[in-house]
Every structure is written in structure tokens, then in C-alpha cells.
GROMACS .gro file of C-alpha atoms in nm:
model
  427
    1MET     CA    1   4.381   9.308 -13.616
    2PHE     CA    2   4.500   8.947 -13.595
    3VAL     CA    3   4.279   8.729 -13.373
    4ASP     CA    4   4.369   8.361 -13.345
    5ARG     CA    5   4.124   8.242 -13.079
    6ALA     CA    6   3.752   8.282 -13.023
    7GLU     CA    7   3.480   8.117 -12.817
    8ILE     CA    8   3.128   8.115 -12.954
    9THR     CA    9   2.792   7.950 -12.889
   10ILE     CA   10   2.625   7.770 -13.177
   11LYS     CA   11   2.273   7.627 -13.201
   12SER     CA   12   2.125   7.419 -13.476
   13GLY     CA   13   1.763   7.462 -13.578
   14ASN     CA   14   1.474   7.281 -13.409
   15GLY     CA   15   1.287   7.022 -13.609
   16GLY     CA   16   0.934   7.125 -13.709
   17ASN     CA   17   0.637   6.957 -13.543
   18GLY     CA   18   0.430   6.704 -13.730
   19ALA     CA   19   0.080   6.820 -13.826
   20VAL     CA   20  -0.252   6.695 -13.690
   21THR     CA   21  -0.498   6.738 -13.978
   22PHE     CA   22  -0.774   6.537 -14.143
   23ARG     CA   23  -0.884   6.524 -14.500
   24ARG     CA   24  -1.228   6.682 -14.529
   25ASP     CA   25  -1.281   6.707 -14.903
   26PRO     CA   26  -1.638   6.666 -15.027
   27TYR     CA   27  -1.729   6.331 -15.172
   28VAL     CA   28  -1.444   6.159 -14.984
   29PRO     CA   29  -1.620   5.972 -14.702
   30ASP     CA   30  -1.305   5.800 -14.570
   31GLY     CA   31  -1.079   6.103 -14.559
   32GLY     CA   32  -0.872   6.011 -14.254
   33PRO     CA   33  -0.557   6.176 -14.121
   34ASP     CA   34  -0.335   6.366 -14.363
   35GLY     CA   35  -0.093   6.559 -14.140
   36GLY     CA   36   0.253   6.594 -14.295
   37ASP     CA   37   0.591   6.568 -14.128
   38GLY     CA   38   0.782   6.866 -13.993
   39GLY     CA   39   1.100   6.977 -14.166
   40ASN     CA   40   1.444   6.908 -14.021
   41GLY     CA   41   1.622   7.196 -13.851
   42GLY     CA   42   1.923   7.356 -14.016
   43SER     CA   43   2.273   7.250 -13.911
   44VAL     CA   44   2.569   7.469 -13.814
   45ILE     CA   45   2.867   7.399 -14.042
   46PHE     CA   46   3.219   7.541 -14.025
   47VAL     CA   47   3.401   7.585 -14.357
   48ALA     CA   48   3.767   7.673 -14.414
   49ASP     CA   49   3.814   7.970 -14.649
   50ARG     CA   50   4.161   8.058 -14.780
   51ASN     CA   51   4.057   8.423 -14.821
   52LEU     CA   52   4.030   8.471 -14.444
   53ARG     CA   53   4.329   8.542 -14.222
   54THR     CA   54   4.182   8.607 -13.877
   55LEU     CA   55   3.900   8.510 -13.640
   56MET     CA   56   3.826   8.874 -13.563
   57ASP     CA   57   3.461   8.866 -13.675
   58LEU     CA   58   3.392   8.565 -13.455
   59LYS     CA   59   3.557   8.733 -13.158
   60TYR     CA   60   3.283   8.995 -13.131
   61LYS     CA   61   2.974   8.809 -13.248
   62ARG     CA   62   2.934   8.531 -12.995
   63LYS     CA   63   2.607   8.352 -13.082
   64TYR     CA   64   2.510   8.178 -13.407
   65SER     CA   65   2.186   7.994 -13.480
   66ALA     CA   66   2.064   7.796 -13.780
   67GLU     CA   67   1.705   7.817 -13.903
   68ASN     CA   68   1.427   7.604 -13.751
   69GLY     CA   69   1.238   7.353 -13.961
   70GLN     CA   70   0.880   7.442 -14.048
   71PRO     CA   71   0.584   7.243 -13.912
   72GLY     CA   72   0.412   6.984 -14.128
   73MET     CA   73   0.098   7.079 -14.321
   74LYS     CA   74  -0.226   6.919 -14.428
   75ARG     CA   75  -0.254   6.697 -14.734
   76ASN     CA   76   0.066   6.517 -14.633
   77ARG     CA   77   0.283   6.816 -14.714
   78TYR     CA   78   0.617   6.825 -14.541
   79GLY     CA   79   0.742   7.135 -14.362
   80LYS     CA   80   1.036   7.315 -14.521
   81LYS     CA   81   1.381   7.219 -14.395
   82GLY     CA   82   1.559   7.488 -14.196
   83GLN     CA   83   1.846   7.657 -14.379
   84ASP     CA   84   2.193   7.543 -14.275
   85LEU     CA   85   2.423   7.807 -14.129
   86TYR     CA   86   2.773   7.812 -14.279
   87ILE     CA   87   3.041   7.985 -14.072
   88LYS     CA   88   3.360   8.061 -14.263
   89VAL     CA   89   3.692   8.043 -14.081
   90PRO     CA   90   4.057   8.073 -14.194
   91VAL     CA   91   4.242   7.765 -14.314
   92GLY     CA   92   4.424   7.619 -14.014
   93THR     CA   93   4.136   7.665 -13.766
   94MET     CA   94   4.076   7.393 -13.510
   95ILE     CA   95   3.714   7.343 -13.396
   96ILE     CA   96   3.707   7.224 -13.034
   97ASP     CA   97   3.407   7.129 -12.820
   98LYS     CA   98   3.446   7.340 -12.506
   99GLU     CA   99   3.263   7.103 -12.269
  100THR     CA  100   3.482   6.799 -12.344
  101GLY     CA  101   3.791   6.975 -12.479
  102HIS     CA  102   3.789   6.729 -12.770
  103LEU     CA  103   3.881   6.822 -13.127
  104MET     CA  104   3.586   6.818 -13.367
  105LYS     CA  105   3.788   6.894 -13.681
  106ASP     CA  106   4.117   7.053 -13.785
  107LEU     CA  107   4.037   7.249 -14.102
  108THR     CA  108   4.378   7.240 -14.271
  109HIS     CA  109   4.271   7.275 -14.636
  110ASP     CA  110   4.059   7.524 -14.824
  111GLY     CA  111   3.701   7.394 -14.838
  112ASP     CA  112   3.735   7.155 -14.541
  113SER     CA  113   3.415   7.150 -14.336
  114VAL     CA  114   3.255   6.997 -14.030
  115VAL     CA  115   2.893   6.978 -13.910
  116ALA     CA  116   2.945   7.100 -13.555
  117ALA     CA  117   2.576   7.098 -13.457
  118LYS     CA  118   2.329   6.883 -13.648
  119GLY     CA  119   1.976   7.012 -13.691
  120GLY     CA  120   1.686   6.858 -13.502
  121ARG     CA  121   1.470   6.601 -13.679
  122GLY     CA  122   1.123   6.693 -13.794
  123GLY     CA  123   0.831   6.525 -13.616
  124LYS     CA  124   0.599   6.279 -13.786
  125GLY     CA  125   0.249   6.388 -13.883
  126ASN     CA  126  -0.060   6.210 -13.755
  127VAL     CA  127  -0.086   6.012 -14.077
  128HIS     CA  128   0.191   5.786 -13.942
  129TYR     CA  129  -0.012   5.687 -13.636
  130LYS     CA  130  -0.313   5.550 -13.819
  131SER     CA  131  -0.372   5.180 -13.759
  132SER     CA  132  -0.652   4.926 -13.775
  133ILE     CA  133  -0.758   5.014 -13.422
  134ARG     CA  134  -0.669   5.385 -13.436
  135GLN     CA  135  -0.847   5.525 -13.740
  136ALA     CA  136  -0.830   5.893 -13.647
  137PRO     CA  137  -0.516   5.970 -13.441
  138ASN     CA  138  -0.555   6.314 -13.291
  139PHE     CA  139  -0.185   6.361 -13.215
  140ALA     CA  140   0.144   6.394 -13.398
  141GLU     CA  141   0.513   6.391 -13.310
  142ALA     CA  142   0.699   6.702 -13.200
  143GLY     CA  143   1.024   6.789 -13.371
  144THR     CA  144   1.346   6.731 -13.177
  145PRO     CA  145   1.526   7.040 -13.048
  146GLY     CA  146   1.847   7.155 -13.210
  147LYS     CA  147   2.183   7.114 -13.041
  148GLU     CA  148   2.341   7.403 -12.856
  149ARG     CA  149   2.707   7.396 -12.762
  150GLU     CA  150   3.002   7.620 -12.698
  151VAL     CA  151   3.299   7.575 -12.927
  152ILE     CA  152   3.654   7.705 -12.915
  153LEU     CA  153   3.806   7.820 -13.244
  154GLU     CA  154   4.184   7.818 -13.245
  155LEU     CA  155   4.382   7.930 -13.547
  156LYS     CA  156   4.731   7.797 -13.620
  157LEU     CA  157   4.891   7.942 -13.930
  158ILE     CA  158   4.957   7.717 -14.227
  159ALA     CA  159   5.311   7.800 -14.342
  160ASP     CA  160   5.597   7.594 -14.485
  161VAL     CA  161   5.876   7.809 -14.343
  162GLY     CA  162   5.873   8.002 -14.016
  163LEU     CA  163   6.108   8.289 -13.933
  164LEU     CA  164   6.203   8.307 -13.568
  165GLY     CA  165   6.445   8.507 -13.362
  166PHE     CA  166   6.462   8.791 -13.114
  167PRO     CA  167   6.289   9.121 -13.192
  168ASN     CA  168   6.468   9.358 -13.429
  169VAL     CA  169   6.701   9.097 -13.580
  170GLY     CA  170   6.554   9.157 -13.926
  171LYS     CA  171   6.280   8.895 -13.967
  172SER     CA  172   6.026   9.138 -14.113
  173THR     CA  173   6.285   9.285 -14.349
  174LEU     CA  174   6.377   8.935 -14.467
  175LEU     CA  175   6.010   8.848 -14.523
  176SER     CA  176   5.955   9.167 -14.727
  177VAL     CA  177   6.261   9.091 -14.942
  178CYS     CA  178   6.164   8.727 -15.007
  179THR     CA  179   5.791   8.769 -15.062
  180ASN     CA  180   5.521   9.013 -15.167
  181SER     CA  181   5.433   9.075 -14.801
  182LYS     CA  182   5.441   9.433 -14.669
  183PRO     CA  183   5.506   9.400 -14.295
  184LYS     CA  184   5.561   9.705 -14.078
  185ILE     CA  185   5.935   9.766 -14.043
  186ALA     CA  186   6.088  10.004 -13.787
  187GLY     CA  187   6.399  10.034 -13.576
  188TYR     CA  188   6.243   9.944 -13.242
  189HIS     CA  189   6.151   9.621 -13.065
  190PHE     CA  190   5.814   9.454 -13.117
  191THR     CA  191   5.741   9.639 -13.439
  192THR     CA  192   5.573   9.315 -13.543
  193ILE     CA  193   5.289   9.228 -13.308
  194ASP     CA  194   5.100   8.996 -13.547
  195PRO     CA  195   5.228   8.703 -13.755
  196ASN     CA  196   5.281   8.800 -14.119
  197LEU     CA  197   5.255   8.565 -14.416
  198GLY     CA  198   5.405   8.586 -14.763
  199VAL     CA  199   5.459   8.358 -15.062
  200VAL     CA  200   5.811   8.287 -15.190
  201TYR     CA  201   5.824   8.214 -15.565
  202LEU     CA  202   6.136   8.020 -15.654
  203HIS     CA  203   6.238   7.792 -15.945
  204ASP     CA  204   5.885   7.749 -16.084
  205THR     CA  205   5.749   7.657 -15.743
  206SER     CA  206   5.649   7.837 -15.426
  207PHE     CA  207   5.619   7.803 -15.051
  208VAL     CA  208   5.458   8.007 -14.773
  209MET     CA  209   5.681   8.192 -14.527
  210ALA     CA  210   5.565   8.332 -14.192
  211ASP     CA  211   5.726   8.589 -13.964
  212ILE     CA  212   5.648   8.464 -13.613
  213ALA     CA  213   5.638   8.760 -13.378
  214GLY     CA  214   5.697   8.800 -13.008
  215ILE     CA  215   5.945   8.524 -12.923
  216ILE     CA  216   6.182   8.631 -12.646
  217GLU     CA  217   6.338   8.468 -12.342
  218GLY     CA  218   6.052   8.343 -12.124
  219ALA     CA  219   5.807   8.322 -12.416
  220SER     CA  220   5.720   7.960 -12.334
  221GLN     CA  221   5.599   8.088 -11.995
  222GLY     CA  222   5.398   8.372 -12.150
  223ALA     CA  223   5.656   8.652 -12.151
  224GLY     CA  224   5.626   8.912 -12.427
  225LEU     CA  225   5.366   8.787 -12.672
  226GLY     CA  226   5.453   8.443 -12.532
  227PHE     CA  227   5.292   8.119 -12.641
  228LYS     CA  228   5.022   8.322 -12.818
  229PHE     CA  229   5.249   8.301 -13.125
  230LEU     CA  230   5.473   8.007 -13.041
  231LYS     CA  231   5.184   7.780 -13.141
  232HIS     CA  232   5.198   7.917 -13.495
  233ILE     CA  233   5.533   7.743 -13.548
  234GLU     CA  234   5.376   7.402 -13.489
  235ARG     CA  235   5.255   7.355 -13.846
  236THR     CA  236   5.574   7.477 -14.017
  237LYS     CA  237   5.805   7.232 -14.193
  238VAL     CA  238   6.127   7.433 -14.170
  239LEU     CA  239   6.249   7.707 -13.936
  240ILE     CA  240   6.484   7.986 -14.041
  241HIS     CA  241   6.648   8.115 -13.725
  242VAL     CA  242   6.742   8.477 -13.788
  243VAL     CA  243   7.034   8.596 -13.575
  244ASP     CA  244   7.191   8.943 -13.568
  245VAL     CA  245   7.564   8.867 -13.600
  246SER     CA  246   7.666   9.232 -13.617
  247GLY     CA  247   7.627   9.285 -13.244
  248SER     CA  248   7.483   9.627 -13.328
  249GLU     CA  249   7.259   9.621 -13.020
  250GLY     CA  250   7.518   9.476 -12.788
  251ARG     CA  251   7.369   9.126 -12.798
  252ASP     CA  252   7.560   8.798 -12.818
  253PRO     CA  253   7.435   8.599 -13.124
  254ILE     CA  254   7.535   8.266 -12.968
  255GLU     CA  255   7.338   8.338 -12.651
  256ASP     CA  256   7.040   8.457 -12.856
  257TYR     CA  257   7.047   8.133 -13.052
  258LYS     CA  258   7.058   7.923 -12.735
  259LYS     CA  259   6.778   8.114 -12.564
  260ILE     CA  260   6.536   8.091 -12.857
  261ASN     CA  261   6.592   7.717 -12.898
  262ALA     CA  262   6.548   7.667 -12.525
  263GLU     CA  263   6.209   7.840 -12.549
  264LEU     CA  264   6.107   7.612 -12.836
  265ALA     CA  265   6.203   7.301 -12.640
  266GLN     CA  266   6.021   7.418 -12.327
  267PHE     CA  267   5.705   7.495 -12.522
  268ASP     CA  268   5.711   7.170 -12.723
  269LYS     CA  269   6.019   6.955 -12.775
  270ARG     CA  270   5.898   6.870 -13.126
  271LEU     CA  271   5.949   7.233 -13.228
  272ALA     CA  272   6.318   7.216 -13.135
  273GLU     CA  273   6.348   6.903 -13.348
  274LYS     CA  274   6.218   7.068 -13.666
  275PRO     CA  275   6.469   7.125 -13.950
  276GLN     CA  276   6.637   7.458 -13.878
  277ILE     CA  277   6.856   7.685 -14.089
  278VAL     CA  278   7.048   7.974 -13.935
  279ALA     CA  279   7.038   8.308 -14.118
  280ALA     CA  280   7.329   8.518 -13.990
  281ASN     CA  281   7.175   8.857 -14.068
  282LYS     CA  282   7.344   9.201 -14.082
  283SER     CA  283   7.669   9.030 -14.180
  284ASP     CA  284   7.764   9.340 -14.381
  285LEU     CA  285   7.780   9.536 -14.054
  286VAL     CA  286   8.017   9.298 -13.871
  287TYR     CA  287   8.312   9.486 -13.717
  288ASP     CA  288   8.458   9.206 -13.503
  289GLN     CA  289   8.567   8.920 -13.730
  290ASP     CA  290   8.679   8.710 -13.431
  291LYS     CA  291   8.325   8.717 -13.291
  292LEU     CA  292   8.184   8.606 -13.626
  293ASP     CA  293   8.439   8.324 -13.653
  294GLU     CA  294   8.347   8.213 -13.301
  295PHE     CA  295   7.980   8.212 -13.400
  296MET     CA  296   8.048   8.008 -13.716
  297GLU     CA  297   8.256   7.756 -13.522
  298PHE     CA  298   7.979   7.715 -13.265
  299MET     CA  299   7.718   7.654 -13.538
  300LYS     CA  300   7.946   7.395 -13.698
  301LYS     CA  301   7.952   7.204 -13.367
  302GLU     CA  302   7.572   7.236 -13.349
  303GLY     CA  303   7.547   7.084 -13.697
  304ARG     CA  304   7.355   7.382 -13.833
  305GLU     CA  305   7.362   7.519 -14.184
  306VAL     CA  306   7.454   7.887 -14.165
  307TYR     CA  307   7.403   8.148 -14.437
  308LEU     CA  308   7.560   8.490 -14.409
  309ILE     CA  309   7.302   8.739 -14.530
  310SER     CA  310   7.203   9.102 -14.522
  311ALA     CA  311   6.829   9.134 -14.563
  312ALA     CA  312   6.850   9.513 -14.593
  313ALA     CA  313   7.119   9.496 -14.864
  314HIS     CA  314   6.960   9.191 -15.036
  315GLN     CA  315   7.279   8.987 -14.994
  316GLY     CA  316   7.292   8.607 -14.964
  317ILE     CA  317   6.913   8.570 -14.994
  318ASP     CA  318   6.908   8.334 -15.292
  319SER     CA  319   7.129   8.073 -15.124
  320LEU     CA  320   6.921   8.087 -14.809
  321LEU     CA  321   6.595   8.036 -14.999
  322ASP     CA  322   6.742   7.749 -15.204
  323ALA     CA  323   6.836   7.573 -14.881
  324ALA     CA  324   6.491   7.634 -14.735
  325LEU     CA  325   6.315   7.500 -15.045
  326LEU     CA  326   6.531   7.186 -15.042
  327LYS     CA  327   6.431   7.115 -14.681
  328VAL     CA  328   6.063   7.188 -14.748
  329GLU     CA  329   6.057   6.943 -15.039
  330SER     CA  330   6.236   6.671 -14.841
  331TYR     CA  331   6.034   6.721 -14.522
  332VAL     CA  332   5.871   6.410 -14.375
  333GLU     CA  333   5.578   6.474 -14.142
  334PRO     CA  334   5.646   6.316 -13.801
  335ASP     CA  335   5.390   6.111 -13.613
  336ASP     CA  336   5.232   6.373 -13.390
  337GLU     CA  337   5.061   6.294 -13.065
  338PRO     CA  338   4.696   6.280 -13.170
  339MET     CA  339   4.446   6.502 -12.997
  340THR     CA  340   4.138   6.330 -12.854
  341MET     CA  341   3.867   6.349 -13.115
  342PHE     CA  342   3.507   6.442 -13.045
  343ASP     CA  343   3.277   6.139 -13.063
  344PHE     CA  344   3.008   6.238 -13.310
  345GLU     CA  345   2.857   5.888 -13.304
  346ALA     CA  346   2.800   5.899 -12.930
  347ASP     CA  347   2.661   6.252 -12.967
  348GLU     CA  348   2.392   6.112 -13.198
  349ASN     CA  349   2.343   5.785 -13.010
  350GLU     CA  350   1.979   5.684 -13.045
  351ALA     CA  351   1.994   5.456 -12.741
  352ASP     CA  352   2.098   5.746 -12.517
  353TYR     CA  353   1.828   5.958 -12.676
  354LYS     CA  354   1.559   5.709 -12.578
  355LEU     CA  355   1.695   5.651 -12.228
  356ILE     CA  356   1.458   5.737 -11.941
  357SER     CA  357   1.586   5.829 -11.596
  358GLY     CA  358   1.395   5.898 -11.276
  359TYR     CA  359   1.441   6.008 -10.918
  360LEU     CA  360   1.251   6.113 -10.606
  361ASP     CA  361   1.298   6.484 -10.537
  362GLU     CA  362   1.309   6.659 -10.200
  363ASP     CA  363   0.936   6.736 -10.215
  364GLY     CA  364   0.844   6.368 -10.248
  365VAL     CA  365   0.760   6.398 -10.618
  366TYR     CA  366   0.871   6.123 -10.858
  367VAL     CA  367   1.039   6.278 -11.163
  368LEU     CA  368   1.085   6.118 -11.507
  369GLU     CA  369   1.330   6.262 -11.759
  370GLY     CA  370   1.455   6.176 -12.107
  371LYS     CA  371   1.508   6.343 -12.443
  372GLN     CA  372   1.270   6.119 -12.634
  373LEU     CA  373   1.025   6.128 -12.343
  374SER     CA  374   1.017   6.509 -12.359
  375LYS     CA  375   0.957   6.494 -12.732
  376ILE     CA  376   0.663   6.252 -12.700
  377PHE     CA  377   0.525   6.433 -12.397
  378ASN     CA  378   0.521   6.763 -12.585
  379SER     CA  379   0.343   6.586 -12.870
  380THR     CA  380   0.069   6.445 -12.650
  381ASN     CA  381  -0.287   6.566 -12.692
  382PHE     CA  382  -0.427   6.532 -12.340
  383THR     CA  383  -0.784   6.563 -12.464
  384ASP     CA  384  -0.739   6.247 -12.670
  385SER     CA  385  -0.733   5.908 -12.496
  386GLY     CA  386  -0.536   5.746 -12.779
  387SER     CA  387  -0.262   6.006 -12.747
  388ILE     CA  388  -0.242   5.961 -12.368
  389ARG     CA  389  -0.231   5.583 -12.410
  390TYR     CA  390   0.056   5.618 -12.659
  391LEU     CA  391   0.256   5.821 -12.403
  392TYR     CA  392   0.192   5.571 -12.122
  393LYS     CA  393   0.291   5.272 -12.336
  394TYR     CA  394   0.616   5.445 -12.431
  395ILE     CA  395   0.703   5.512 -12.065
  396GLU     CA  396   0.616   5.155 -11.971
  397LYS     CA  397   0.812   5.004 -12.262
  398GLN     CA  398   1.125   5.205 -12.175
  399GLY     CA  399   1.110   5.090 -11.814
  400GLY     CA  400   0.996   5.419 -11.662
  401ILE     CA  401   0.713   5.273 -11.451
  402LYS     CA  402   0.933   4.989 -11.326
  403LEU     CA  403   1.205   5.239 -11.239
  404LEU     CA  404   0.973   5.458 -11.030
  405ARG     CA  405   0.819   5.157 -10.855
  406GLY     CA  406   1.170   5.056 -10.756
  407LEU     CA  407   1.204   5.400 -10.595
  408GLY     CA  408   0.884   5.340 -10.395
  409LEU     CA  409   0.610   5.470 -10.627
  410LYS     CA  410   0.257   5.367 -10.527
  411GLU     CA  411  -0.094   5.466 -10.621
  412GLY     CA  412  -0.180   5.825 -10.539
  413ASP     CA  413   0.181   5.950 -10.555
  414THR     CA  414   0.270   6.248 -10.772
  415VAL     CA  415   0.472   6.205 -11.091
  416ARG     CA  416   0.627   6.499 -11.276
  417ILE     CA  417   0.727   6.509 -11.642
  418GLU     CA  418   0.861   6.841 -11.769
  419ASP     CA  419   0.659   7.107 -11.577
  420PHE     CA  420   0.343   6.898 -11.539
  421GLU     CA  421   0.244   6.686 -11.238
  422PHE     CA  422   0.009   6.387 -11.238
  423GLU     CA  423  -0.137   6.152 -10.978
  424PHE     CA  424  -0.026   5.797 -11.043
  425THR     CA  425  -0.309   5.541 -11.073
  426GLU     CA  426  -0.261   5.165 -11.097
  427ASP     CA  427  -0.414   4.996 -11.401
   0.00000   0.00000   0.00000
């Protein structure tokens, strides 16, 4: 089953907490603190793998988590780093942050990767808080939590040449003749419901060819298989437009040609501007020469290269492939409209991390919030005056007390941090 879109939730590992320990070896009178740092949490990393063809596995498993970092240990031993989680996806997968809609990375080559959720940092052990006036710090730093986010995975096939045309014009047959691909071939419409890929080997070189399924009149509006597969043409360099010139199904090849190109232009005008070769298929079954001449004259006015072929009889294939290879090798990538990129720097911004905000809630309680504040608060040992003093000085330094006073805070009022409430007392 071909799946080209999936939405999953990823979470990087939490950083391990720093340790609060003291050296108590015999014959060492000045042991002091020796709590080690916590290990960093594991990150979630997407990697492009050329051996994969679909996002099917990611469609059904929706949540992925990296390993947490281990807490620090005594004797200044660091906690073990959490193991990174590598998620393999097909080449051509776009990683998009769902909340912002911004592109994190377009994995267009085998081995391309992106760290989509960085692991939390490990907390510092109490050994870091020793000073001339604080000889035995009875607190350590908590590790930062990992990042959790929803991402959209969207696969667009990587192919040099795309075959397009109405159903049953012979695209799958042509692909099977030109490549080692084994698509399903039958005499009814929509035999092909998934894009098929194959490699064409020609003149000591090769290129990838794709049979793009489901394009009919109204496809740009979602008819048939609609834009589900139109997007797979976007990465191609050359289009081979397969047209049934035999009229065996009572269709007009000129009208078919016009309708397909109209759908391309409506979906994305850049698709209609791609180099395009017309493969006049089933030419061995033509019974009305005047109709064929009319078709050829129309294509001449359109400025299209036309190759009379019969995919089933293996006629005219070599000339068609030579023309396709020539266009692939001379293709110049246009300047595409860039997609807005995800701002990883802002996502890791230390200033935002340290920012403290506050407000007065409906119950008359003054609330302080902040990522770094939560980390320090969760590290505080409320039985140790030094630890409490460290928390207060951080809040004061970051402007938290001034902020709440501006909201009307006075002695005796209640302040809440996380799920804990305190009575505010002036110094």
C-alpha cells in the first residue's frame, strides 16, 4: 500500500536531573559536594533511506519518543545520555512542523537527516553550586524537559521523468517496457491506483521514470485520485504525455491533451511549464489517418515533440527514450517559490527560555511562569535555605518580583508557581 502522507507526534528525551551527593570517604575531612550532572535526553532524528518507498509504517504508529537522560551520580559521575531515536523515511519526504506549517527539512537525498526534536539538557549536580559562602549546597539543577511536537510527513516522489495521461492510455505498459518495473496492467480504468517507479538504463546512463496515476479532468479539484498524485509530478524534470491516438475508446486525443494540461496549470502553473514530450501511443491501431494527421498538425502548432509509439508492440520506444534522456540531461532547475522554513534558532532561543511572565488570575492569585523558572523551581530543596534563596534571587534577577508588584502584589498576597502557592513576604 502506497502512503504519501502521515501525521505523527514526536518527543525528545528529558534531560536527567543533577545529583545532590556529598563525599563521605573516611580520612577525607573536607569531602564536600560531589553530585554529577544528569545526561542529556535523546533527540528525534529523521533520516532519508532509499530502500523505503512509502510512509505506511508511520501512518499507523502515531507516537515516537526518544530515551530520557539518566540522573547524575555521586563522585562526580555524569548520567548516561539518552539514546537518540532515528526514524527512517523515504527519499523525497518533507518534514513539516504542524503548529507553524513551516518546513523543517526536505530530505531529497539518501542519508539526508534533520534533528526535529532536540533532547533536553541534563541538570547540573550540586558540585557546581559550591562557593566560598555556600560550602555544602543541598540542591542541584533539574534536567530540562524534551520537546514534543506534531509533524506532518509528506512524500513527493523523486523521479526524472513522469508519465501522465488519462487512465488506460498505456502508461503502465510503457513503464513496464522501458524499465524493470512490474506494474499491474489490465484493460479497465484506474488499474493503477499508486505511483509506480522504474529505472531506465540507456547509453551507459540511467534515469528514474514514474507512472503518475489518477489524473483525469477535475483532478486539480480533487476528482478521481486528484491532487493526491498531482503533487508527485512536482519534482520531475521531464513529462511524457501519453495519448491514445487510436481512438479505441471513442476519445478525442486532442481534447485529452488539452484537458490534462489544463489540470496541470490549475494545480500549479509551473507543472504546465515543464519540458513535455508527447507519446502518441497505440499508433499501430489507428484506423482513421485523417484524425492522426489532424492530431500531428495540432501538436506542431503547440510546439511539441511527438513520437508515434506502440508500448504493447514495443514500437518507437527507443526514439522516445532518447528524446527524454536529452531533455533530462539539459534540464535547468527553475527558481521555485521557497517554502517558509522552520526557525530552529528561535526554537532554541535561550532568552525566550529564561523569560518570566506573570498575571493575576480570577481567584486573585498572582501566577509566575517560565521554562527556566519551572526548571529551577523543580530543583529547589525547600528544606534548605540556600536553595530557597537561590530560587528567589533568580526570580528577582529576571524581573519576576517587579512584574508582580506592577500588577498590584503586596505583602500577604498569594503567589503560585507550578502547582504550589506561597504567601508573599517583603524583605
